[in-house]
Amino acid sequence: MKIAPKSFLTLKKGNRIVGGLEAIKHSWPWVVRIYFGYTGCGGTIIDDNTVVTAAHCCRGYDTRLDRIKVVVGEHSTAVWDLGQFTIGVRGMHIHPEYHSVTFKNDICVLQTNDMHLRLRHTAAPACLPPSSWHPDVGTRCYAAGWGRMDLNKPSVVLQEVDLDVISDERCEQTPNAGTFIPGQMFCAGHLSGGKDACQGDSGGPLICVKDDQPILVGVTSWGLGCGRPNSPGVWTKVTTYTKWIRTLMSNS
Ligand code: 4AZ
């Protein structure tokens, strides 16, 4: 799908996700804030009625869909932003092989009510990666969320940060080794530390740009601390799951 060229990746001054900056309002139209009860997670719109998030966010809510609230067009959680709206969830698909201890297959697809994206100025889908396409090591990508900043309090306004794709081999040389599963997960960030996703950013996207299109390459999943040197964050490798996701989309 063609994406309207909004102000994606144009930054304005602000502070800190960890080491990031405040995003320009509505410059991440595919990012949603999802409340599972009172717990906040991120998510990504991929079409009019589909949002991708982390399985560890969805867990326990498959029989309580009425307790889930997807907020679209959100910028500040403290005020009702112009263009912000809330959408209900009709169905949930936690990956059938998600494992809550090892975090393998940490991906969940939510079927929402129709978001009427064509009529919205503040919401648009990100693209799924072409099957088996994954950005090269070193590619600069971007994460966003309302999670904790510097292991401190959550951010009130959407933060964004640039993170580089790290090789599986290099990731295996960090404390992530042992839990990290190549093929299903990948690492992104800066080995020097400082920039990272953190608690509360889970479920949100790592977006890489390919042919001027925003591609949902990763789902924020886990990490050992936030922004520590030699301890990059770990993302669910979306390309591994594209077929599964597309099947769910065509069945909805
Ligand atoms: C979390 O707890 C979490 N530094 C998400 C991402 C990272 C750490 C923790 C990555 O949801």
PDB file of C-alpha atoms and ligand atoms in Angstrom:
ATOM      1  CA  MET A   1       0.000   0.000   0.000  1.00  0.00           C
ATOM      2  CA  LYS A   2       1.188   3.510  -0.791  1.00  0.00           C
ATOM      3  CA  ILE A   3       1.931   5.651   2.226  1.00  0.00           C
ATOM      4  CA  ALA A   4       1.153   9.334   2.313  1.00  0.00           C
ATOM      5  CA  PRO A   5       4.422  11.199   2.844  1.00  0.00           C
ATOM      6  CA  LYS A   6       3.913  12.648   6.284  1.00  0.00           C
ATOM      7  CA  SER A   7       6.716  13.973   8.448  1.00  0.00           C
ATOM      8  CA  PHE A   8       8.092  10.512   9.282  1.00  0.00           C
ATOM      9  CA  LEU A   9      11.562  10.716  10.789  1.00  0.00           C
ATOM     10  CA  THR A  10      11.717  14.447  11.004  1.00  0.00           C
ATOM     11  CA  LEU A  11      12.702  15.179  14.528  1.00  0.00           C
ATOM     12  CA  LYS A  12      12.036  17.972  16.878  1.00  0.00           C
ATOM     13  CA  LYS A  13      13.870  18.766  20.058  1.00  0.00           C
ATOM     14  CA  GLY A  14      12.911  16.944  23.201  1.00  0.00           C
ATOM     15  CA  ASN A  15      14.320  14.232  25.289  1.00  0.00           C
ATOM     16  CA  ARG A  16      14.830  10.575  25.426  1.00  0.00           C
ATOM     17  CA  ILE A  17      12.336   5.698  24.641  1.00  0.00           C
ATOM     18  CA  VAL A  18      16.144   5.650  25.948  1.00  0.00           C
ATOM     19  CA  GLY A  19      18.413   8.100  24.196  1.00  0.00           C
ATOM     20  CA  GLY A  20      15.699   9.182  21.732  1.00  0.00           C
ATOM     21  CA  LEU A  21      13.781  12.304  20.913  1.00  0.00           C
ATOM     22  CA  GLU A  22      10.167  13.372  20.980  1.00  0.00           C
ATOM     23  CA  ALA A  23       8.579  12.427  17.661  1.00  0.00           C
ATOM     24  CA  ILE A  24       6.775  15.061  15.668  1.00  0.00           C
ATOM     25  CA  LYS A  25       3.066  14.617  16.298  1.00  0.00           C
ATOM     26  CA  HIS A  26       1.492  12.064  13.894  1.00  0.00           C
ATOM     27  CA  SER A  27       4.793  11.370  12.148  1.00  0.00           C
ATOM     28  CA  TRP A  28       4.392   7.681  13.106  1.00  0.00           C
ATOM     29  CA  PRO A  29       0.816   7.127  11.840  1.00  0.00           C
ATOM     30  CA  TRP A  30       1.192   3.305  12.048  1.00  0.00           C
ATOM     31  CA  VAL A  31       2.094   3.305  15.746  1.00  0.00           C
ATOM     32  CA  VAL A  32      -0.687   2.608  18.218  1.00  0.00           C
ATOM     33  CA  ARG A  33      -0.862   2.569  21.980  1.00  0.00           C
ATOM     34  CA  ILE A  34      -2.612  -0.556  23.237  1.00  0.00           C
ATOM     35  CA  TYR A  35      -4.016  -0.872  26.736  1.00  0.00           C
ATOM     36  CA  PHE A  36      -4.397  -4.412  28.022  1.00  0.00           C
ATOM     37  CA  GLY A  37      -6.313  -3.544  31.146  1.00  0.00           C
ATOM     38  CA  TYR A  38      -4.075  -0.885  32.634  1.00  0.00           C
ATOM     39  CA  THR A  39      -0.864  -2.167  31.023  1.00  0.00           C
ATOM     40  CA  GLY A  40       0.379  -0.199  28.049  1.00  0.00           C
ATOM     41  CA  CYS A  41       2.112  -1.716  25.018  1.00  0.00           C
ATOM     42  CA  GLY A  42       2.902  -0.510  21.534  1.00  0.00           C
ATOM     43  CA  GLY A  43       1.552  -1.911  18.287  1.00  0.00           C
ATOM     44  CA  THR A  44       1.670  -1.364  14.526  1.00  0.00           C
ATOM     45  CA  ILE A  45      -1.178  -0.923  12.051  1.00  0.00           C
ATOM     46  CA  ILE A  46      -0.733  -3.076   8.942  1.00  0.00           C
ATOM     47  CA  ASP A  47      -4.186  -2.634   7.391  1.00  0.00           C
ATOM     48  CA  ASP A  48      -7.695  -1.305   8.114  1.00  0.00           C
ATOM     49  CA  ASN A  49      -8.416  -3.944  10.709  1.00  0.00           C
ATOM     50  CA  THR A  50      -5.092  -5.488  11.694  1.00  0.00           C
ATOM     51  CA  VAL A  51      -2.558  -4.495  14.337  1.00  0.00           C
ATOM     52  CA  VAL A  52       0.650  -6.399  15.137  1.00  0.00           C
ATOM     53  CA  THR A  53       2.001  -6.434  18.683  1.00  0.00           C
ATOM     54  CA  ALA A  54       3.957  -8.714  21.037  1.00  0.00           C
ATOM     55  CA  ALA A  55       2.514 -12.002  22.303  1.00  0.00           C
ATOM     56  CA  HIS A  56       3.701 -11.189  25.821  1.00  0.00           C
ATOM     57  CA  CYS A  57       1.408  -8.141  25.722  1.00  0.00           C
ATOM     58  CA  CYS A  58      -1.614 -10.171  24.509  1.00  0.00           C
ATOM     59  CA  ARG A  59      -1.148 -13.043  26.915  1.00  0.00           C
ATOM     60  CA  GLY A  60      -4.119 -13.507  29.248  1.00  0.00           C
ATOM     61  CA  TYR A  61      -6.425 -11.256  27.234  1.00  0.00           C
ATOM     62  CA  ASP A  62      -7.669 -13.712  24.582  1.00  0.00           C
ATOM     63  CA  THR A  63     -10.863 -14.221  26.578  1.00  0.00           C
ATOM     64  CA  ARG A  64     -11.089 -10.574  27.627  1.00  0.00           C
ATOM     65  CA  LEU A  65     -11.027  -8.693  24.324  1.00  0.00           C
ATOM     66  CA  ASP A  66     -13.356  -6.071  25.800  1.00  0.00           C
ATOM     67  CA  ARG A  67     -10.524  -5.068  28.155  1.00  0.00           C
ATOM     68  CA  ILE A  68      -8.258  -4.122  25.258  1.00  0.00           C
ATOM     69  CA  LYS A  69      -8.234  -0.594  23.901  1.00  0.00           C
ATOM     70  CA  VAL A  70      -6.270   0.412  20.814  1.00  0.00           C
ATOM     71  CA  VAL A  71      -5.536   4.133  20.673  1.00  0.00           C
ATOM     72  CA  VAL A  72      -4.727   5.386  17.179  1.00  0.00           C
ATOM     73  CA  GLY A  73      -3.218   8.771  16.363  1.00  0.00           C
ATOM     74  CA  GLU A  74      -1.909   9.133  19.895  1.00  0.00           C
ATOM     75  CA  HIS A  75       0.890  11.502  20.713  1.00  0.00           C
ATOM     76  CA  SER A  76       0.570  12.640  24.303  1.00  0.00           C
ATOM     77  CA  THR A  77      -1.042  10.203  26.739  1.00  0.00           C
ATOM     78  CA  ALA A  78      -1.907  13.171  28.950  1.00  0.00           C
ATOM     79  CA  VAL A  79      -4.276  14.941  26.565  1.00  0.00           C
ATOM     80  CA  TRP A  80      -6.802  14.036  23.881  1.00  0.00           C
ATOM     81  CA  ASP A  81      -4.841  14.862  20.726  1.00  0.00           C
ATOM     82  CA  LEU A  82      -6.729  16.127  17.701  1.00  0.00           C
ATOM     83  CA  GLY A  83      -7.116  13.147  15.350  1.00  0.00           C
ATOM     84  CA  GLN A  84      -6.780  10.562  18.101  1.00  0.00           C
ATOM     85  CA  PHE A  85      -9.367   7.783  18.286  1.00  0.00           C
ATOM     86  CA  THR A  86      -9.944   4.485  20.047  1.00  0.00           C
ATOM     87  CA  ILE A  87     -10.806   1.259  18.297  1.00  0.00           C
ATOM     88  CA  GLY A  88     -12.108  -2.039  19.653  1.00  0.00           C
ATOM     89  CA  VAL A  89     -10.646  -5.512  19.165  1.00  0.00           C
ATOM     90  CA  ARG A  90     -12.667  -8.352  17.573  1.00  0.00           C
ATOM     91  CA  GLY A  91     -10.096 -11.108  17.583  1.00  0.00           C
ATOM     92  CA  MET A  92      -6.663 -12.079  18.846  1.00  0.00           C
ATOM     93  CA  HIS A  93      -4.084 -14.483  17.493  1.00  0.00           C
ATOM     94  CA  ILE A  94      -1.127 -15.133  19.778  1.00  0.00           C
ATOM     95  CA  HIS A  95       1.449 -17.093  17.786  1.00  0.00           C
ATOM     96  CA  PRO A  96       0.606 -20.767  18.403  1.00  0.00           C
ATOM     97  CA  GLU A  97       4.232 -21.485  19.317  1.00  0.00           C
ATOM     98  CA  TYR A  98       4.769 -18.479  21.559  1.00  0.00           C
ATOM     99  CA  HIS A  99       6.584 -19.511  24.697  1.00  0.00           C
ATOM    100  CA  SER A 100       6.239 -17.171  27.664  1.00  0.00           C
ATOM    101  CA  VAL A 101       9.458 -18.283  29.369  1.00  0.00           C
ATOM    102  CA  THR A 102      11.817 -18.177  26.388  1.00  0.00           C
ATOM    103  CA  PHE A 103       9.936 -15.356  24.577  1.00  0.00           C
ATOM    104  CA  LYS A 104      10.183 -17.319  21.335  1.00  0.00           C
ATOM    105  CA  ASN A 105       7.627 -16.336  18.660  1.00  0.00           C
ATOM    106  CA  ASP A 106       6.739 -13.191  20.616  1.00  0.00           C
ATOM    107  CA  ILE A 107       4.175 -11.917  18.136  1.00  0.00           C
ATOM    108  CA  CYS A 108       0.414 -11.371  18.268  1.00  0.00           C
ATOM    109  CA  VAL A 109      -2.063 -10.228  15.625  1.00  0.00           C
ATOM    110  CA  LEU A 110      -5.111  -8.236  16.705  1.00  0.00           C
ATOM    111  CA  GLN A 111      -8.176  -7.981  14.511  1.00  0.00           C
ATOM    112  CA  THR A 112      -9.727  -4.610  15.186  1.00  0.00           C
ATOM    113  CA  ASN A 113     -12.893  -2.903  14.092  1.00  0.00           C
ATOM    114  CA  ASP A 114     -12.510  -1.004  10.817  1.00  0.00           C
ATOM    115  CA  MET A 115     -10.149   1.964  11.219  1.00  0.00           C
ATOM    116  CA  HIS A 116     -11.223   3.561   7.881  1.00  0.00           C
ATOM    117  CA  LEU A 117      -7.603   4.511   7.217  1.00  0.00           C
ATOM    118  CA  ARG A 118      -8.405   6.134   3.901  1.00  0.00           C
ATOM    119  CA  LEU A 119     -10.395   8.789   5.757  1.00  0.00           C
ATOM    120  CA  ARG A 120      -7.784   9.463   8.446  1.00  0.00           C
ATOM    121  CA  HIS A 121      -5.059  12.048   8.551  1.00  0.00           C
ATOM    122  CA  THR A 122      -3.407  10.617  11.654  1.00  0.00           C
ATOM    123  CA  ALA A 123      -3.366   6.880  10.845  1.00  0.00           C
ATOM    124  CA  ALA A 124      -1.775   4.797   8.094  1.00  0.00           C
ATOM    125  CA  PRO A 125      -0.419   1.272   7.756  1.00  0.00           C
ATOM    126  CA  ALA A 126       3.202   0.169   7.709  1.00  0.00           C
ATOM    127  CA  CYS A 127       4.158  -2.515   5.175  1.00  0.00           C
ATOM    128  CA  LEU A 128       5.014  -6.093   6.039  1.00  0.00           C
ATOM    129  CA  PRO A 129       8.473  -7.093   4.830  1.00  0.00           C
ATOM    130  CA  PRO A 130       8.587  -9.027   1.579  1.00  0.00           C
ATOM    131  CA  SER A 131       8.818 -12.684   2.566  1.00  0.00           C
ATOM    132  CA  SER A 132      12.330 -13.643   3.725  1.00  0.00           C
ATOM    133  CA  TRP A 133      13.564 -10.044   3.244  1.00  0.00           C
ATOM    134  CA  HIS A 134      15.469  -8.636   6.214  1.00  0.00           C
ATOM    135  CA  PRO A 135      17.613  -5.490   6.184  1.00  0.00           C
ATOM    136  CA  ASP A 136      21.392  -5.829   5.959  1.00  0.00           C
ATOM    137  CA  VAL A 137      23.484  -5.668   9.100  1.00  0.00           C
ATOM    138  CA  GLY A 138      24.188  -2.052   9.925  1.00  0.00           C
ATOM    139  CA  THR A 139      20.968  -0.698   8.409  1.00  0.00           C
ATOM    140  CA  ARG A 140      19.699   2.261  10.398  1.00  0.00           C
ATOM    141  CA  CYS A 141      16.132   1.670  11.551  1.00  0.00           C
ATOM    142  CA  TYR A 142      13.814   3.383  14.002  1.00  0.00           C
ATOM    143  CA  ALA A 143      11.759   2.397  17.039  1.00  0.00           C
ATOM    144  CA  ALA A 144       9.100   4.423  18.787  1.00  0.00           C
ATOM    145  CA  GLY A 145       7.064   4.166  21.939  1.00  0.00           C
ATOM    146  CA  TRP A 146       5.880   5.546  25.226  1.00  0.00           C
ATOM    147  CA  GLY A 147       8.059   3.237  27.318  1.00  0.00           C
ATOM    148  CA  ARG A 148      10.454   4.001  30.118  1.00  0.00           C
ATOM    149  CA  MET A 149      13.258   6.446  29.566  1.00  0.00           C
ATOM    150  CA  ASP A 150      16.599   5.518  31.134  1.00  0.00           C
ATOM    151  CA  LEU A 151      14.938   2.813  33.308  1.00  0.00           C
ATOM    152  CA  ASN A 152      12.914   5.630  34.743  1.00  0.00           C
ATOM    153  CA  LYS A 153       9.320   6.681  34.220  1.00  0.00           C
ATOM    154  CA  PRO A 154       7.332   6.126  31.009  1.00  0.00           C
ATOM    155  CA  SER A 155       7.220   8.920  28.498  1.00  0.00           C
ATOM    156  CA  VAL A 156       4.050  10.997  28.187  1.00  0.00           C
ATOM    157  CA  VAL A 157       4.758  11.814  24.541  1.00  0.00           C
ATOM    158  CA  LEU A 158       5.803   9.442  21.756  1.00  0.00           C
ATOM    159  CA  GLN A 159       9.577   9.015  21.581  1.00  0.00           C
ATOM    160  CA  GLU A 160      11.592   7.761  18.635  1.00  0.00           C
ATOM    161  CA  VAL A 161      15.150   6.494  18.410  1.00  0.00           C
ATOM    162  CA  ASP A 162      17.509   5.295  15.685  1.00  0.00           C
ATOM    163  CA  LEU A 163      18.795   1.749  16.089  1.00  0.00           C
ATOM    164  CA  ASP A 164      21.099  -0.223  13.799  1.00  0.00           C
ATOM    165  CA  VAL A 165      20.511  -3.852  12.771  1.00  0.00           C
ATOM    166  CA  ILE A 166      23.107  -6.070  14.474  1.00  0.00           C
ATOM    167  CA  SER A 167      24.292  -9.439  13.125  1.00  0.00           C
ATOM    168  CA  ASP A 168      23.184 -12.651  14.853  1.00  0.00           C
ATOM    169  CA  GLU A 169      26.860 -13.561  15.306  1.00  0.00           C
ATOM    170  CA  ARG A 170      27.569 -10.311  17.141  1.00  0.00           C
ATOM    171  CA  CYS A 171      24.395 -10.638  19.204  1.00  0.00           C
ATOM    172  CA  GLU A 172      25.534 -14.093  20.295  1.00  0.00           C
ATOM    173  CA  GLN A 173      28.587 -12.397  21.820  1.00  0.00           C
ATOM    174  CA  THR A 174      26.429 -10.332  24.170  1.00  0.00           C
ATOM    175  CA  PRO A 175      24.627 -11.433  27.353  1.00  0.00           C
ATOM    176  CA  ASN A 176      21.576 -12.037  25.094  1.00  0.00           C
ATOM    177  CA  ALA A 177      23.226 -15.320  24.042  1.00  0.00           C
ATOM    178  CA  GLY A 178      21.405 -18.354  25.353  1.00  0.00           C
ATOM    179  CA  THR A 179      17.982 -16.730  25.161  1.00  0.00           C
ATOM    180  CA  PHE A 180      18.474 -15.187  21.744  1.00  0.00           C
ATOM    181  CA  ILE A 181      17.136 -17.403  18.920  1.00  0.00           C
ATOM    182  CA  PRO A 182      18.530 -16.514  15.460  1.00  0.00           C
ATOM    183  CA  GLY A 183      15.915 -16.600  12.733  1.00  0.00           C
ATOM    184  CA  GLN A 184      13.063 -15.816  15.112  1.00  0.00           C
ATOM    185  CA  MET A 185      14.681 -12.804  16.762  1.00  0.00           C
ATOM    186  CA  PHE A 186      17.312 -10.226  15.899  1.00  0.00           C
ATOM    187  CA  CYS A 187      19.206  -7.583  17.814  1.00  0.00           C
ATOM    188  CA  ALA A 188      19.223  -3.882  17.056  1.00  0.00           C
ATOM    189  CA  GLY A 189      20.762  -0.930  18.775  1.00  0.00           C
ATOM    190  CA  HIS A 190      24.175   0.407  19.567  1.00  0.00           C
ATOM    191  CA  LEU A 191      26.820  -1.747  21.228  1.00  0.00           C
ATOM    192  CA  SER A 192      28.135   1.375  22.903  1.00  0.00           C
ATOM    193  CA  GLY A 193      24.787   1.647  24.708  1.00  0.00           C
ATOM    194  CA  GLY A 194      22.722   4.781  25.249  1.00  0.00           C
ATOM    195  CA  LYS A 195      19.935   4.236  22.704  1.00  0.00           C
ATOM    196  CA  ASP A 196      17.346   1.466  23.091  1.00  0.00           C
ATOM    197  CA  ALA A 197      13.729   0.497  23.574  1.00  0.00           C
ATOM    198  CA  CYS A 198      12.651  -0.150  27.152  1.00  0.00           C
ATOM    199  CA  GLN A 199       9.818  -1.506  29.258  1.00  0.00           C
ATOM    200  CA  GLY A 200       6.503  -0.228  27.897  1.00  0.00           C
ATOM    201  CA  ASP A 201       7.804  -0.023  24.324  1.00  0.00           C
ATOM    202  CA  SER A 202       7.120  -3.746  23.821  1.00  0.00           C
ATOM    203  CA  GLY A 203       4.850  -4.651  20.950  1.00  0.00           C
ATOM    204  CA  GLY A 204       5.817  -1.484  19.091  1.00  0.00           C
ATOM    205  CA  PRO A 205       7.693  -1.426  15.808  1.00  0.00           C
ATOM    206  CA  LEU A 206      11.204  -1.337  14.556  1.00  0.00           C
ATOM    207  CA  ILE A 207      10.704   0.355  11.198  1.00  0.00           C
ATOM    208  CA  CYS A 208      13.239   0.260   8.393  1.00  0.00           C
ATOM    209  CA  VAL A 209      12.806   2.230   5.195  1.00  0.00           C
ATOM    210  CA  LYS A 210      12.984   0.336   1.882  1.00  0.00           C
ATOM    211  CA  ASP A 211      12.129   1.961  -1.446  1.00  0.00           C
ATOM    212  CA  ASP A 212      10.756   4.937   0.523  1.00  0.00           C
ATOM    213  CA  GLN A 213       8.291   2.674   2.314  1.00  0.00           C
ATOM    214  CA  PRO A 214       8.140   2.121   6.074  1.00  0.00           C
ATOM    215  CA  ILE A 215       8.584  -1.619   6.677  1.00  0.00           C
ATOM    216  CA  LEU A 216       7.673  -3.347   9.938  1.00  0.00           C
ATOM    217  CA  VAL A 217      10.920  -5.278  10.393  1.00  0.00           C
ATOM    218  CA  GLY A 218      10.769  -5.953  14.135  1.00  0.00           C
ATOM    219  CA  VAL A 219       8.363  -6.147  17.062  1.00  0.00           C
ATOM    220  CA  THR A 220       9.903  -4.813  20.278  1.00  0.00           C
ATOM    221  CA  SER A 221      10.237  -7.879  22.479  1.00  0.00           C
ATOM    222  CA  TRP A 222      12.872  -7.952  25.224  1.00  0.00           C
ATOM    223  CA  GLY A 223      16.317  -6.956  26.403  1.00  0.00           C
ATOM    224  CA  LEU A 224      18.564  -7.119  29.429  1.00  0.00           C
ATOM    225  CA  GLY A 225      18.109  -3.706  30.922  1.00  0.00           C
ATOM    226  CA  CYS A 226      17.847  -0.753  28.570  1.00  0.00           C
ATOM    227  CA  GLY A 227      20.591   1.070  26.750  1.00  0.00           C
ATOM    228  CA  ARG A 228      23.443  -0.768  28.459  1.00  0.00           C
ATOM    229  CA  PRO A 229      26.724  -1.160  26.549  1.00  0.00           C
ATOM    230  CA  ASN A 230      27.100  -4.528  24.785  1.00  0.00           C
ATOM    231  CA  SER A 231      23.444  -5.387  25.576  1.00  0.00           C
ATOM    232  CA  PRO A 232      21.286  -4.474  22.579  1.00  0.00           C
ATOM    233  CA  GLY A 233      17.508  -4.886  22.562  1.00  0.00           C
ATOM    234  CA  VAL A 234      15.905  -7.921  20.936  1.00  0.00           C
ATOM    235  CA  TRP A 235      13.135  -7.769  18.343  1.00  0.00           C
ATOM    236  CA  THR A 236      10.853 -10.422  16.885  1.00  0.00           C
ATOM    237  CA  LYS A 237      11.972 -10.962  13.279  1.00  0.00           C
ATOM    238  CA  VAL A 238       8.775 -10.118  11.402  1.00  0.00           C
ATOM    239  CA  THR A 239       9.875 -11.556   8.043  1.00  0.00           C
ATOM    240  CA  THR A 240       9.803 -15.044   9.602  1.00  0.00           C
ATOM    241  CA  TYR A 241       6.107 -14.557  10.354  1.00  0.00           C
ATOM    242  CA  THR A 242       4.847 -12.730   7.248  1.00  0.00           C
ATOM    243  CA  LYS A 243       3.123 -15.789   5.833  1.00  0.00           C
ATOM    244  CA  TRP A 244       1.353 -16.509   9.115  1.00  0.00           C
ATOM    245  CA  ILE A 245       0.264 -12.860   9.407  1.00  0.00           C
ATOM    246  CA  ARG A 246      -0.990 -12.701   5.807  1.00  0.00           C
ATOM    247  CA  THR A 247      -3.042 -15.858   6.287  1.00  0.00           C
ATOM    248  CA  LEU A 248      -4.756 -14.271   9.275  1.00  0.00           C
ATOM    249  CA  MET A 249      -5.387 -11.066   7.317  1.00  0.00           C
ATOM    250  CA  SER A 250      -7.075 -12.838   4.425  1.00  0.00           C
ATOM    251  CA  ASN A 251      -9.234 -14.879   6.815  1.00  0.00           C
ATOM    252  CA  SER A 252     -10.529 -11.873   8.744  1.00  0.00           C
TER     253      SER A 252
HETATM  254  C1  4AZ B   1      10.296  -4.794  28.246  1.00  0.00           C
HETATM  255  O1  4AZ B   1      10.382  -5.100  29.424  1.00  0.00           O
HETATM  256  C2  4AZ B   1      11.535  -4.476  27.488  1.00  0.00           C
HETATM  257  N1  4AZ B   1      16.002  -2.880  25.975  1.00  0.00           N
HETATM  258  C3  4AZ B   1      11.454  -4.189  26.134  1.00  0.00           C
HETATM  259  C4  4AZ B   1      12.601  -3.892  25.440  1.00  0.00           C
HETATM  260  C5  4AZ B   1      13.806  -3.883  26.068  1.00  0.00           C
HETATM  261  C6  4AZ B   1      13.898  -4.148  27.426  1.00  0.00           C
HETATM  262  C7  4AZ B   1      12.748  -4.458  28.127  1.00  0.00           C
HETATM  263  C8  4AZ B   1      15.026  -3.572  25.272  1.00  0.00           C
HETATM  264  O2  4AZ B   1       9.220  -4.754  27.692  1.00  0.00           O
END
